[in-house]
Structure formats: structure tokens, C-alpha cells
mmCIF file of C-alpha atoms and ligand atoms in Angstrom:
data_model
loop_
_atom_site.group_PDB
_atom_site.id
_atom_site.type_symbol
_atom_site.label_atom_id
_atom_site.label_comp_id
_atom_site.label_asym_id
_atom_site.label_seq_id
_atom_site.Cartn_x
_atom_site.Cartn_y
_atom_site.Cartn_z
ATOM 1 C CA MET D 1 36.876 -13.490 3.989
ATOM 2 C CA SER D 2 34.993 -15.389 1.344
ATOM 3 C CA LYS D 3 32.538 -18.131 2.186
ATOM 4 C CA LYS D 4 32.000 -21.233 0.120
ATOM 5 C CA PRO D 5 28.914 -20.696 -2.062
ATOM 6 C CA LYS D 6 25.829 -22.669 -1.048
ATOM 7 C CA GLY D 7 25.116 -25.563 -3.440
ATOM 8 C CA LEU D 8 21.526 -25.442 -4.666
ATOM 9 C CA ALA D 9 19.175 -27.931 -6.258
ATOM 10 C CA VAL D 10 16.022 -26.252 -7.552
ATOM 11 C CA LEU D 11 13.089 -28.606 -8.126
ATOM 12 C CA GLY D 12 10.555 -26.792 -10.288
ATOM 13 C CA SER D 13 13.083 -24.296 -11.672
ATOM 14 C CA THR D 14 10.871 -23.023 -14.506
ATOM 15 C CA GLY D 15 7.827 -22.292 -12.321
ATOM 16 C CA SER D 16 6.921 -19.089 -10.515
ATOM 17 C CA VAL D 17 8.898 -19.749 -7.302
ATOM 18 C CA GLY D 18 11.725 -21.495 -9.197
ATOM 19 C CA THR D 19 12.381 -18.540 -11.497
ATOM 20 C CA GLN D 20 12.229 -16.109 -8.564
ATOM 21 C CA THR D 21 14.702 -18.315 -6.660
ATOM 22 C CA LEU D 22 17.071 -17.975 -9.608
ATOM 23 C CA ASP D 23 16.544 -14.169 -9.523
ATOM 24 C CA ILE D 24 18.007 -14.256 -5.994
ATOM 25 C CA VAL D 25 20.956 -16.335 -7.257
ATOM 26 C CA ARG D 26 21.439 -13.708 -9.995
ATOM 27 C CA ALA D 27 21.392 -10.926 -7.369
ATOM 28 C CA PHE D 28 23.985 -12.741 -5.209
ATOM 29 C CA PRO D 29 26.058 -14.755 -7.709
ATOM 30 C CA ASN D 30 28.953 -15.361 -5.306
ATOM 31 C CA ASP D 31 26.748 -16.878 -2.612
ATOM 32 C CA PHE D 32 25.212 -19.736 -4.574
ATOM 33 C CA ASN D 33 26.300 -22.505 -6.868
ATOM 34 C CA VAL D 34 23.478 -24.107 -8.858
ATOM 35 C CA ILE D 35 24.149 -27.855 -8.809
ATOM 36 C CA GLY D 36 20.823 -29.143 -10.115
ATOM 37 C CA LEU D 37 17.776 -27.859 -12.014
ATOM 38 C CA ALA D 38 14.592 -29.856 -12.449
ATOM 39 C CA CYS D 39 11.386 -29.021 -14.278
ATOM 40 C CA ASN D 40 8.551 -30.739 -16.062
ATOM 41 C CA ARG D 41 8.180 -29.687 -19.715
ATOM 42 C CA ASN D 42 9.264 -26.047 -20.127
ATOM 43 C CA LEU D 43 12.452 -27.093 -21.900
ATOM 44 C CA LYS D 44 13.009 -23.782 -23.654
ATOM 45 C CA LEU D 45 13.330 -21.959 -20.340
ATOM 46 C CA LEU D 46 15.339 -24.843 -18.864
ATOM 47 C CA GLN D 47 17.766 -24.565 -21.799
ATOM 48 C CA SER D 48 18.412 -20.888 -21.065
ATOM 49 C CA GLN D 49 18.759 -21.618 -17.322
ATOM 50 C CA ILE D 50 21.327 -24.325 -18.111
ATOM 51 C CA GLU D 51 23.323 -21.877 -20.242
ATOM 52 C CA GLU D 52 23.218 -19.234 -17.531
ATOM 53 C CA PHE D 53 23.718 -21.279 -14.347
ATOM 54 C CA GLU D 54 25.695 -24.273 -15.700
ATOM 55 C CA PRO D 55 24.261 -26.945 -13.383
ATOM 56 C CA ASP D 56 25.925 -30.360 -13.052
ATOM 57 C CA TYR D 57 22.563 -32.151 -13.133
ATOM 58 C CA ILE D 58 19.206 -31.678 -14.785
ATOM 59 C CA HIS D 59 15.937 -33.569 -14.629
ATOM 60 C CA CYS D 60 12.903 -33.021 -16.894
ATOM 61 C CA ASN D 61 10.356 -34.858 -18.989
ATOM 62 C CA GLY D 62 12.066 -34.599 -22.374
ATOM 63 C CA THR D 63 12.350 -36.995 -25.294
ATOM 64 C CA GLU D 64 15.710 -38.630 -26.012
ATOM 65 C CA THR D 65 16.515 -36.027 -28.677
ATOM 66 C CA GLU D 66 15.551 -33.155 -26.393
ATOM 67 C CA MET D 67 17.685 -34.588 -23.565
ATOM 68 C CA THR D 68 20.712 -34.972 -25.859
ATOM 69 C CA SER D 69 20.404 -31.341 -26.889
ATOM 70 C CA LEU D 70 20.023 -30.120 -23.281
ATOM 71 C CA LYS D 71 23.005 -32.204 -22.158
ATOM 72 C CA SER D 72 25.221 -30.773 -24.907
ATOM 73 C CA ASN D 73 25.769 -27.920 -22.415
ATOM 74 C CA GLY D 74 27.823 -30.219 -20.217
ATOM 75 C CA CYS D 75 25.275 -31.423 -17.635
ATOM 76 C CA GLN D 76 23.990 -34.913 -16.934
ATOM 77 C CA ASP D 77 20.406 -35.974 -16.440
ATOM 78 C CA CYS D 78 19.555 -37.952 -13.328
ATOM 79 C CA ASP D 79 16.598 -38.761 -11.098
ATOM 80 C CA LEU D 80 15.587 -36.269 -8.416
ATOM 81 C CA ASP D 81 16.871 -38.425 -5.545
ATOM 82 C CA THR D 82 20.353 -38.573 -7.074
ATOM 83 C CA MET D 83 20.284 -34.819 -7.684
ATOM 84 C CA VAL D 84 19.298 -33.809 -4.160
ATOM 85 C CA GLY D 85 21.653 -36.359 -2.599
ATOM 86 C CA ASP D 86 24.751 -35.048 -4.384
ATOM 87 C CA PRO D 87 27.424 -34.074 -1.828
ATOM 88 C CA ASN D 88 27.744 -30.598 -3.378
ATOM 89 C CA VAL D 89 24.082 -29.808 -2.691
ATOM 90 C CA ASP D 90 23.566 -27.909 0.583
ATOM 91 C CA MET D 91 20.007 -26.669 0.058
ATOM 92 C CA VAL D 92 17.081 -28.099 -1.890
ATOM 93 C CA VAL D 93 14.374 -25.723 -3.103
ATOM 94 C CA THR D 94 11.129 -27.658 -3.529
ATOM 95 C CA ALA D 95 8.985 -25.595 -5.882
ATOM 96 C CA THR D 96 7.198 -28.292 -7.848
ATOM 97 C CA VAL D 97 3.434 -28.905 -7.995
ATOM 98 C CA GLY D 98 1.692 -31.961 -6.525
ATOM 99 C CA ASP D 99 3.417 -34.990 -5.015
ATOM 100 C CA VAL D 100 6.550 -35.095 -7.224
ATOM 101 C CA ALA D 101 8.774 -33.554 -4.536
ATOM 102 C CA LEU D 102 7.668 -35.854 -1.731
ATOM 103 C CA ASN D 103 10.218 -38.647 -2.091
ATOM 104 C CA PRO D 104 13.182 -36.380 -3.012
ATOM 105 C CA THR D 105 12.366 -34.121 -0.047
ATOM 106 C CA LEU D 106 12.639 -37.065 2.345
ATOM 107 C CA THR D 107 15.844 -38.209 0.601
ATOM 108 C CA ALA D 108 17.290 -34.716 1.012
ATOM 109 C CA ILE D 109 16.245 -34.550 4.685
ATOM 110 C CA ASP D 110 17.896 -37.907 5.413
ATOM 111 C CA ALA D 111 21.051 -36.658 3.652
ATOM 112 C CA GLY D 112 21.094 -33.592 5.939
ATOM 113 C CA LYS D 113 20.261 -30.993 3.274
ATOM 114 C CA HIS D 114 18.412 -27.838 4.227
ATOM 115 C CA ILE D 115 14.946 -27.706 2.686
ATOM 116 C CA ALA D 116 13.615 -24.425 1.269
ATOM 117 C CA LEU D 117 10.024 -25.473 1.078
ATOM 118 C CA ALA D 118 7.581 -24.013 -1.416
ATOM 119 C CA ASN D 119 5.707 -27.186 -2.317
ATOM 120 C CA LYS D 120 2.764 -27.162 0.102
ATOM 121 C CA GLU D 121 1.539 -30.584 -0.932
ATOM 122 C CA THR D 122 4.638 -32.057 0.766
ATOM 123 C CA VAL D 123 3.563 -30.768 4.182
ATOM 124 C CA VAL D 124 -0.148 -31.283 3.552
ATOM 125 C CA MET D 125 0.243 -34.916 2.485
ATOM 126 C CA ALA D 126 3.068 -35.919 4.788
ATOM 127 C CA GLY D 127 3.280 -33.225 7.470
ATOM 128 C CA GLU D 128 3.680 -35.623 10.362
ATOM 129 C CA LEU D 129 6.281 -37.792 8.599
ATOM 130 C CA VAL D 130 8.277 -34.908 7.080
ATOM 131 C CA SER D 131 8.421 -32.854 10.282
ATOM 132 C CA ALA D 132 9.410 -35.899 12.365
ATOM 133 C CA ARG D 133 12.147 -36.908 9.898
ATOM 134 C CA ALA D 134 13.488 -33.328 9.734
ATOM 135 C CA LYS D 135 13.569 -33.126 13.529
ATOM 136 C CA ASN D 136 15.409 -36.434 13.703
ATOM 137 C CA ALA D 137 17.977 -35.393 11.115
ATOM 138 C CA GLY D 138 18.342 -31.905 12.634
ATOM 139 C CA VAL D 139 17.419 -30.420 9.246
ATOM 140 C CA PRO D 140 15.548 -27.099 9.075
ATOM 141 C CA LEU D 141 12.400 -26.817 6.954
ATOM 142 C CA LEU D 142 12.520 -23.233 5.669
ATOM 143 C CA PRO D 143 9.166 -22.104 4.268
ATOM 144 C CA LEU D 144 9.268 -19.872 1.166
ATOM 145 C CA ASP D 145 5.561 -19.224 1.029
ATOM 146 C CA SER D 146 4.786 -15.702 2.255
ATOM 147 C CA GLU D 147 2.426 -16.618 5.134
ATOM 148 C CA PRO D 148 4.412 -19.376 6.856
ATOM 149 C CA ASN D 149 7.557 -17.357 6.136
ATOM 150 C CA ALA D 150 5.966 -14.389 7.933
ATOM 151 C CA ILE D 151 5.062 -16.569 10.931
ATOM 152 C CA TRP D 152 8.627 -17.851 10.987
ATOM 153 C CA GLN D 153 10.023 -14.290 10.954
ATOM 154 C CA CYS D 154 7.614 -13.241 13.748
ATOM 155 C CA ILE D 155 8.511 -16.113 16.084
ATOM 156 C CA ARG D 156 12.246 -15.770 15.527
ATOM 157 C CA GLY D 157 13.914 -15.082 18.866
ATOM 158 C CA GLU D 158 10.751 -15.848 20.834
ATOM 159 C CA ASN D 159 10.362 -18.807 23.157
ATOM 160 C CA GLU D 160 7.293 -20.918 23.792
ATOM 161 C CA SER D 161 4.942 -17.993 24.305
ATOM 162 C CA ILE D 162 2.774 -18.040 21.166
ATOM 163 C CA SER D 163 -0.928 -17.778 21.961
ATOM 164 C CA ARG D 164 -2.386 -17.339 18.465
ATOM 165 C CA VAL D 165 -1.353 -17.270 14.826
ATOM 166 C CA ILE D 166 -3.373 -15.068 12.476
ATOM 167 C CA ILE D 167 -2.878 -15.974 8.837
ATOM 168 C CA THR D 168 -3.881 -13.301 6.365
ATOM 169 C CA ALA D 169 -5.757 -14.104 3.161
ATOM 170 C CA SER D 170 -6.183 -11.770 0.205
ATOM 171 C CA GLY D 171 -9.589 -13.336 -0.449
ATOM 172 C CA GLY D 172 -8.570 -14.707 -3.858
ATOM 173 C CA ALA D 173 -10.229 -13.866 -7.155
ATOM 174 C CA PHE D 174 -13.821 -14.005 -5.820
ATOM 175 C CA ARG D 175 -13.750 -12.136 -2.518
ATOM 176 C CA THR D 176 -16.487 -9.755 -3.606
ATOM 177 C CA ALA D 177 -18.227 -11.846 -6.292
ATOM 178 C CA PRO D 178 -21.964 -12.407 -5.621
ATOM 179 C CA LEU D 179 -22.375 -15.908 -4.149
ATOM 180 C CA ASN D 180 -25.058 -16.843 -6.688
ATOM 181 C CA GLU D 181 -22.649 -16.219 -9.568
ATOM 182 C CA MET D 182 -19.847 -18.409 -8.216
ATOM 183 C CA ALA D 183 -21.144 -21.544 -9.942
ATOM 184 C CA ASP D 184 -20.557 -20.015 -13.367
ATOM 185 C CA VAL D 185 -17.088 -18.552 -12.997
ATOM 186 C CA THR D 186 -14.584 -19.588 -15.655
ATOM 187 C CA PRO D 187 -10.969 -20.734 -15.267
ATOM 188 C CA GLN D 188 -9.893 -17.406 -16.841
ATOM 189 C CA GLN D 189 -11.722 -15.453 -14.112
ATOM 190 C CA ALA D 190 -10.394 -17.711 -11.356
ATOM 191 C CA LEU D 191 -6.834 -17.300 -12.654
ATOM 192 C CA LYS D 192 -6.923 -13.529 -12.129
ATOM 193 C CA HIS D 193 -5.513 -13.201 -8.622
ATOM 194 C CA PRO D 194 -5.885 -9.665 -7.209
ATOM 195 C CA THR D 195 -2.432 -9.292 -5.596
ATOM 196 C CA TRP D 196 -0.127 -12.218 -6.405
ATOM 197 C CA ALA D 197 1.149 -13.556 -9.740
ATOM 198 C CA MET D 198 1.571 -17.304 -9.196
ATOM 199 C CA GLY D 199 1.314 -20.643 -10.971
ATOM 200 C CA ARG D 200 -2.077 -21.864 -12.253
ATOM 201 C CA LYS D 201 -2.690 -24.584 -9.671
ATOM 202 C CA ILE D 202 -2.013 -22.381 -6.646
ATOM 203 C CA THR D 203 -4.069 -19.516 -8.099
ATOM 204 C CA ILE D 204 -7.120 -21.778 -8.314
ATOM 205 C CA ASP D 205 -6.345 -23.045 -4.800
ATOM 206 C CA SER D 206 -6.370 -19.383 -3.717
ATOM 207 C CA ALA D 207 -9.784 -18.790 -5.309
ATOM 208 C CA THR D 208 -11.274 -21.824 -3.483
ATOM 209 C CA MET D 209 -9.222 -21.067 -0.307
ATOM 210 C CA MET D 210 -7.905 -24.610 -0.377
ATOM 211 C CA ASN D 211 -4.559 -22.791 -0.416
ATOM 212 C CA LYS D 212 -5.371 -21.095 2.900
ATOM 213 C CA ALA D 213 -6.322 -24.439 4.434
ATOM 214 C CA PHE D 214 -2.947 -25.750 3.248
ATOM 215 C CA GLU D 215 -1.236 -22.814 4.985
ATOM 216 C CA VAL D 216 -3.039 -23.640 8.244
ATOM 217 C CA ILE D 217 -1.749 -27.206 7.864
ATOM 218 C CA GLU D 218 1.776 -25.835 7.244
ATOM 219 C CA ALA D 219 1.585 -23.626 10.358
ATOM 220 C CA HIS D 220 0.469 -26.631 12.392
ATOM 221 C CA TRP D 221 3.262 -28.955 11.254
ATOM 222 C CA LEU D 222 6.124 -26.490 10.717
ATOM 223 C CA PHE D 223 5.697 -24.526 13.928
ATOM 224 C CA GLY D 224 3.727 -26.923 16.138
ATOM 225 C CA VAL D 225 0.798 -24.513 16.554
ATOM 226 C CA PRO D 226 -2.374 -26.290 17.803
ATOM 227 C CA TRP D 227 -5.216 -26.278 15.217
ATOM 228 C CA ASP D 228 -7.503 -24.175 17.383
ATOM 229 C CA ASP D 229 -4.896 -21.425 17.829
ATOM 230 C CA ILE D 230 -4.760 -20.662 14.088
ATOM 231 C CA GLU D 231 -7.146 -18.062 12.665
ATOM 232 C CA ILE D 232 -7.703 -16.555 9.229
ATOM 233 C CA VAL D 233 -8.510 -12.928 8.497
ATOM 234 C CA ILE D 234 -9.177 -11.415 5.073
ATOM 235 C CA HIS D 235 -6.640 -8.691 4.301
ATOM 236 C CA PRO D 236 -7.142 -7.613 0.674
ATOM 237 C CA GLU D 237 -3.945 -5.504 0.390
ATOM 238 C CA SER D 238 -1.612 -8.509 1.049
ATOM 239 C CA VAL D 239 0.893 -6.283 2.859
ATOM 240 C CA ILE D 240 0.727 -8.009 6.258
ATOM 241 C CA HIS D 241 1.703 -11.572 5.436
ATOM 242 C CA SER D 242 0.676 -13.021 8.808
ATOM 243 C CA MET D 243 0.682 -12.155 12.505
ATOM 244 C CA VAL D 244 1.635 -13.918 15.711
ATOM 245 C CA GLU D 245 0.111 -13.103 19.080
ATOM 246 C CA PHE D 246 2.028 -13.853 22.263
ATOM 247 C CA VAL D 247 0.631 -14.691 25.709
ATOM 248 C CA ASP D 248 0.976 -11.103 26.935
ATOM 249 C CA GLY D 249 -1.293 -9.910 24.110
ATOM 250 C CA SER D 250 1.477 -8.396 22.003
ATOM 251 C CA VAL D 251 1.132 -9.084 18.257
ATOM 252 C CA LYS D 252 3.951 -9.105 15.722
ATOM 253 C CA ALA D 253 3.172 -8.712 12.025
ATOM 254 C CA GLN D 254 5.508 -9.197 9.092
ATOM 255 C CA ILE D 255 4.988 -6.374 6.584
ATOM 256 C CA SER D 256 6.316 -5.972 3.049
ATOM 257 C CA PRO D 257 4.896 -5.290 -0.418
ATOM 258 C CA PRO D 258 3.538 -8.495 -2.007
ATOM 259 C CA ASP D 259 6.649 -9.890 -3.682
ATOM 260 C CA MET D 260 7.820 -13.479 -3.232
ATOM 261 C CA HIS D 261 11.474 -12.496 -3.703
ATOM 262 C CA LEU D 262 11.655 -11.360 -0.065
ATOM 263 C CA PRO D 263 10.481 -14.572 1.640
ATOM 264 C CA ILE D 264 12.518 -16.637 -0.845
ATOM 265 C CA GLN D 265 15.672 -14.629 -0.115
ATOM 266 C CA TYR D 266 15.045 -14.793 3.644
ATOM 267 C CA ALA D 267 14.907 -18.598 3.521
ATOM 268 C CA MET D 268 17.914 -18.873 1.194
ATOM 269 C CA PHE D 269 20.149 -16.759 3.465
ATOM 270 C CA TYR D 270 18.679 -17.596 6.871
ATOM 271 C CA PRO D 271 19.807 -16.583 9.505
ATOM 272 C CA GLU D 272 21.352 -13.645 7.624
ATOM 273 C CA ARG D 273 19.419 -10.686 6.197
ATOM 274 C CA LEU D 274 20.858 -8.960 3.139
ATOM 275 C CA HIS D 275 20.046 -5.808 1.226
ATOM 276 C CA ASN D 276 18.732 -6.517 -2.261
ATOM 277 C CA PRO D 277 18.067 -3.309 -4.246
ATOM 278 C CA ALA D 278 15.642 -5.184 -6.518
ATOM 279 C CA ILE D 279 13.202 -5.776 -3.637
ATOM 280 C CA LYS D 280 10.740 -2.923 -3.266
ATOM 281 C CA LYS D 281 10.549 -1.349 0.202
ATOM 282 C CA PHE D 282 7.354 -0.792 2.180
ATOM 283 C CA ASP D 283 6.090 2.803 1.986
ATOM 284 C CA PRO D 284 3.333 3.336 4.601
ATOM 285 C CA ILE D 285 2.026 6.560 3.073
ATOM 286 C CA ALA D 286 1.905 5.257 -0.506
ATOM 287 C CA THR D 287 0.351 2.000 0.744
ATOM 288 C CA GLY D 288 -2.464 3.797 2.556
ATOM 289 C CA ALA D 289 -5.006 2.011 4.705
ATOM 290 C CA LEU D 290 -4.583 -1.630 5.622
ATOM 291 C CA THR D 291 -7.975 -3.260 5.974
ATOM 292 C CA PHE D 292 -9.319 -6.470 7.484
ATOM 293 C CA GLU D 293 -12.552 -8.332 6.896
ATOM 294 C CA PRO D 294 -14.072 -11.335 8.629
ATOM 295 C CA TRP D 295 -13.771 -14.742 7.095
ATOM 296 C CA GLU D 296 -16.923 -15.801 5.185
ATOM 297 C CA GLY D 297 -17.158 -19.574 5.552
ATOM 298 C CA GLU D 298 -20.014 -19.991 3.062
ATOM 299 C CA ARG D 299 -17.948 -18.393 0.274
ATOM 300 C CA TYR D 300 -15.132 -20.885 0.738
ATOM 301 C CA PRO D 301 -16.599 -24.333 1.529
ATOM 302 C CA CYS D 302 -13.330 -26.071 0.574
ATOM 303 C CA PHE D 303 -11.592 -24.495 3.549
ATOM 304 C CA ASP D 304 -13.640 -26.073 6.356
ATOM 305 C CA MET D 305 -13.771 -29.389 4.539
ATOM 306 C CA ALA D 306 -9.974 -29.415 4.152
ATOM 307 C CA ILE D 307 -9.303 -28.524 7.786
ATOM 308 C CA GLY D 308 -11.704 -31.300 8.839
ATOM 309 C CA PHE D 309 -9.726 -33.890 6.866
ATOM 310 C CA ALA D 310 -6.400 -32.479 8.070
ATOM 311 C CA LYS D 311 -7.450 -32.808 11.714
ATOM 312 C CA ARG D 312 -8.421 -36.441 11.198
ATOM 313 C CA GLY D 313 -4.759 -37.150 10.367
ATOM 314 C CA GLY D 314 -3.603 -40.537 9.051
ATOM 315 C CA SER D 315 -3.736 -40.650 5.265
ATOM 316 C CA TRP D 316 -6.762 -38.297 5.055
ATOM 317 C CA PRO D 317 -4.750 -35.169 4.190
ATOM 318 C CA ALA D 318 -2.826 -37.064 1.490
ATOM 319 C CA ALA D 319 -6.110 -38.182 -0.054
ATOM 320 C CA LEU D 320 -7.404 -34.616 0.192
ATOM 321 C CA SER D 321 -4.384 -33.251 -1.657
ATOM 322 C CA GLY D 322 -4.554 -35.901 -4.396
ATOM 323 C CA ALA D 323 -8.286 -35.318 -4.892
ATOM 324 C CA ASN D 324 -7.760 -31.556 -5.013
ATOM 325 C CA ASP D 325 -5.021 -31.882 -7.674
ATOM 326 C CA ALA D 326 -7.452 -33.791 -9.888
ATOM 327 C CA ALA D 327 -10.399 -31.467 -9.231
ATOM 328 C CA VAL D 328 -8.364 -28.323 -10.014
ATOM 329 C CA ASP D 329 -7.075 -29.918 -13.190
ATOM 330 C CA LEU D 330 -10.620 -30.825 -14.274
ATOM 331 C CA PHE D 331 -11.818 -27.277 -13.546
ATOM 332 C CA LEU D 332 -8.921 -25.765 -15.539
ATOM 333 C CA ASN D 333 -9.883 -28.038 -18.421
ATOM 334 C CA GLU D 334 -13.528 -26.957 -18.101
ATOM 335 C CA LYS D 335 -14.778 -30.436 -17.210
ATOM 336 C CA ILE D 336 -16.352 -29.277 -13.927
ATOM 337 C CA GLY D 337 -17.642 -25.961 -12.599
ATOM 338 C CA PHE D 338 -15.943 -23.925 -9.890
ATOM 339 C CA LEU D 339 -18.267 -24.989 -7.057
ATOM 340 C CA GLU D 340 -17.985 -28.631 -8.106
ATOM 341 C CA ILE D 341 -14.300 -28.641 -7.059
ATOM 342 C CA GLY D 342 -15.249 -29.058 -3.395
ATOM 343 C CA ILE D 343 -18.155 -31.380 -4.157
ATOM 344 C CA VAL D 344 -16.119 -33.940 -6.122
ATOM 345 C CA ILE D 345 -13.321 -33.892 -3.533
ATOM 346 C CA LYS D 346 -15.784 -34.628 -0.743
ATOM 347 C CA GLU D 347 -17.469 -37.379 -2.726
ATOM 348 C CA ALA D 348 -14.160 -39.009 -3.669
ATOM 349 C CA LEU D 349 -12.985 -39.006 -0.065
ATOM 350 C CA GLU D 350 -16.107 -40.841 1.103
ATOM 351 C CA ASP D 351 -14.473 -44.053 -0.186
ATOM 352 C CA HIS D 352 -11.149 -43.406 1.515
ATOM 353 C CA THR D 353 -9.937 -45.819 4.181
ATOM 354 C CA SER D 354 -7.348 -44.062 6.277
ATOM 355 C CA THR D 355 -4.058 -45.586 7.408
ATOM 356 C CA GLU D 356 -2.735 -44.490 10.803
ATOM 357 C CA ALA D 357 0.819 -43.060 10.816
ATOM 358 C CA PRO D 358 1.228 -43.834 7.096
ATOM 359 C CA GLU D 359 4.618 -44.500 5.509
ATOM 360 C CA LEU D 360 5.626 -42.634 2.375
ATOM 361 C CA ASP D 361 4.349 -45.284 -0.054
ATOM 362 C CA GLU D 362 0.965 -45.316 1.713
ATOM 363 C CA ILE D 363 0.812 -41.516 1.562
ATOM 364 C CA ILE D 364 1.561 -41.474 -2.149
ATOM 365 C CA ALA D 365 -0.954 -44.269 -2.781
ATOM 366 C CA ALA D 366 -3.671 -42.421 -0.815
ATOM 367 C CA GLY D 367 -3.094 -39.327 -2.967
ATOM 368 C CA LYS D 368 -3.046 -41.246 -6.246
ATOM 369 C CA ASN D 369 -6.172 -43.261 -5.390
ATOM 370 C CA ALA D 370 -8.151 -40.179 -4.410
ATOM 371 C CA ASN D 371 -6.956 -38.445 -7.562
ATOM 372 C CA ALA D 372 -8.143 -41.371 -9.690
ATOM 373 C CA ARG D 373 -11.498 -41.458 -7.844
ATOM 374 C CA VAL D 374 -12.146 -37.806 -8.682
ATOM 375 C CA VAL D 375 -11.348 -38.409 -12.341
ATOM 376 C CA LYS D 376 -13.634 -41.470 -12.381
ATOM 377 C CA LEU D 377 -16.499 -39.590 -10.684
ATOM 378 C CA VAL D 378 -16.346 -36.867 -13.305
ATOM 379 C CA ARG D 379 -15.570 -38.899 -16.413
ATOM 380 C CA GLY D 380 -17.744 -41.856 -15.373
HETATM 381 MG MG1 LIG G 1 0.687 -18.059 0.486
#
């Protein structure tokens, strides 16, 4: 009995998660039909993806000449909302950076599409709105990121008996760096993540632990876990991707070698599990000891600051995300030092006036304004 292939729109198809999503399509070619591919500027890779997956729609930031050449492969260009709303799309993979995916994600939710969610900024900026709209539409939000995906796998089949969620953190690039040297670290050093190969923005977010704060926010909104029941533990091996404790004291952990293909595949096939020979299996003996270290708050000042803004709610988390985007960009371009990332975010947010229960346009405006304030603070 053959099933109809799942229609996919991949937003951010040339990025780290996007390309790994297409690896899963390659491994299971009869299960998926790529309807749309969207990226920013990596047109060379997009061109080869178009030739291989023959999407109906593309979206990218190309010149008229570049678009004509891309479309000569038989696809049309359209805006992201049109792409995700196409009747042939069943699942939308949101793997872009920043706030680009926000509006199309809501469009897709309202159209009843399943959301395979990699873009954390969507949940950070608009967690309350996105989770409420998904609940209303009966649309699942399927997290691709390894930690929320692990929590999701652990709570599967359980009822309301979660007592604690323990999110693991590798510690990022500077887990063991002397604190007095942190001010001078370069973008090149910060981009060397010990266990995961990811995009530039998220690798810097991992070094500051802003990324871990974003995962706490995801756990709160995606699974309804109260803020105070979420803990972080440093686990340098990145083999346990998160743990869930239940009221009887039992703890479930999701274990697998650090490879995003597994959580991506799990979300793409949920509720089915399939064997994929390309995904490396866990070998306890070869892996050796799994270690845990306490969280050092003073090493990661961005974390506490971010959780503080997230708990305030309203448009605070949107402003936080927008300010962080700008600060990371300025650090990558060597305009500010590593420790200044948190300082400029905090300073920019001092001017923010929060809106209660913000609508999408207010969320986007809060992010853009905070982003502009960071740039102004640094550039003068
Ligand atoms: Mg993660």
C-alpha cells in the first residue's frame, strides 16, 4: 500500500537544518514531495537543489537576471505566504534565521499545515501567539532542535505527570575558557563549537548561552512547562539531549550521538519511527563516560537576562530577540567584543515599552526597533 508523499516547503533550504532536512528527503524519496524551497542568497546551492528536487515554488533574494536563470528549471518564484499556503504543502520546515519565518509560520498554521520548527526566534518572539494559534487550528508544532525534540520524545505517551525538565547544554565554545579572557575572544574562536556544526548565528548564541535561554522559552511554550520547573545542566558530550523527570522521581533521557538528522527525521515522520542507515547509532562503550557539570551563571550573563525578559512576557521577548540578532551581527563583524553582546542588548531594552498580548505586527515592530537601537548604540 503506498501512501501519498508528504508535500514539503523548506524555508531556509540552504542553511544547516535546511540541507539536513533535504538529506532526509534523499534517504526517503518516496515519502516526500518538495513543493517549495526558500533561501536568502546562497543561489548556487539553491540552483542545485532546484535541479535535484524540482520544486514548484522558490523564494530568494536574487536579482532579476538570477531569478530568470533559476526559474528556467520550471519553478515559479512567489512570496513565502503563497508558498506555505499552497494546497499541496502538508508540512512547513521553518529553518530560517531571525524573524523572516514569523508571518509565514502563522499563515501556515491558519492553513492547517504541520510546522516542523527549527527557527527558535519564532517561538521566542511570539511564543504565546504561535502556540495559541496552533492550538486553535489543531496544528502540531514539531520541534527539530535537539533539546526540545528530546523533551518531546521523553513526554510521548505520558500524561500530565511532568515534575521537571532538565535541558542539557554542551557549554558552547567557552565552557573552560578563563573568565578574564572572555572579553577578548574573536568571532573565529566563538564559531568553533565543540560538538555541533551549525549556522553562524546559532553558534554565537551557543557561546553566549542565549541559545539555551531560547530553548527554555521553547520548552515553556511548546510543552507548557512552568518556568521554575526547567533546569539547565552542562553536559559536554552532547549525547543526552535533554531529560524529563516525572512526579514519581523517574527520569527519561533521550540519547543519541550529536547529529541533527535524527531529530529532523523524527519530526518529519512523526508519529512513525523509521530506520535510516545513514544515522549513526549510539555505542555506550565507544562513547565512554557521560559527565555533568553545574551551570555557571557568571560565565553566561546573557542567559539570566534573557529568561528575565521572557518571564515579563508582552513584547519583551520579541525585543530581546531583535536586539540579540543585531548584537550577534555586530560581534561577527568585529564591531563589538564578545562580552558587549549582553551589555548592548540590556541597554537597548531599557528604552522598550512593552505591549501586552501583542499582535504579530507589534511583535515584529518590537524586534525591529530593538534591533535598530542596538545598531544605534554601537554606531552612534
Ligand atoms: Mg539546541
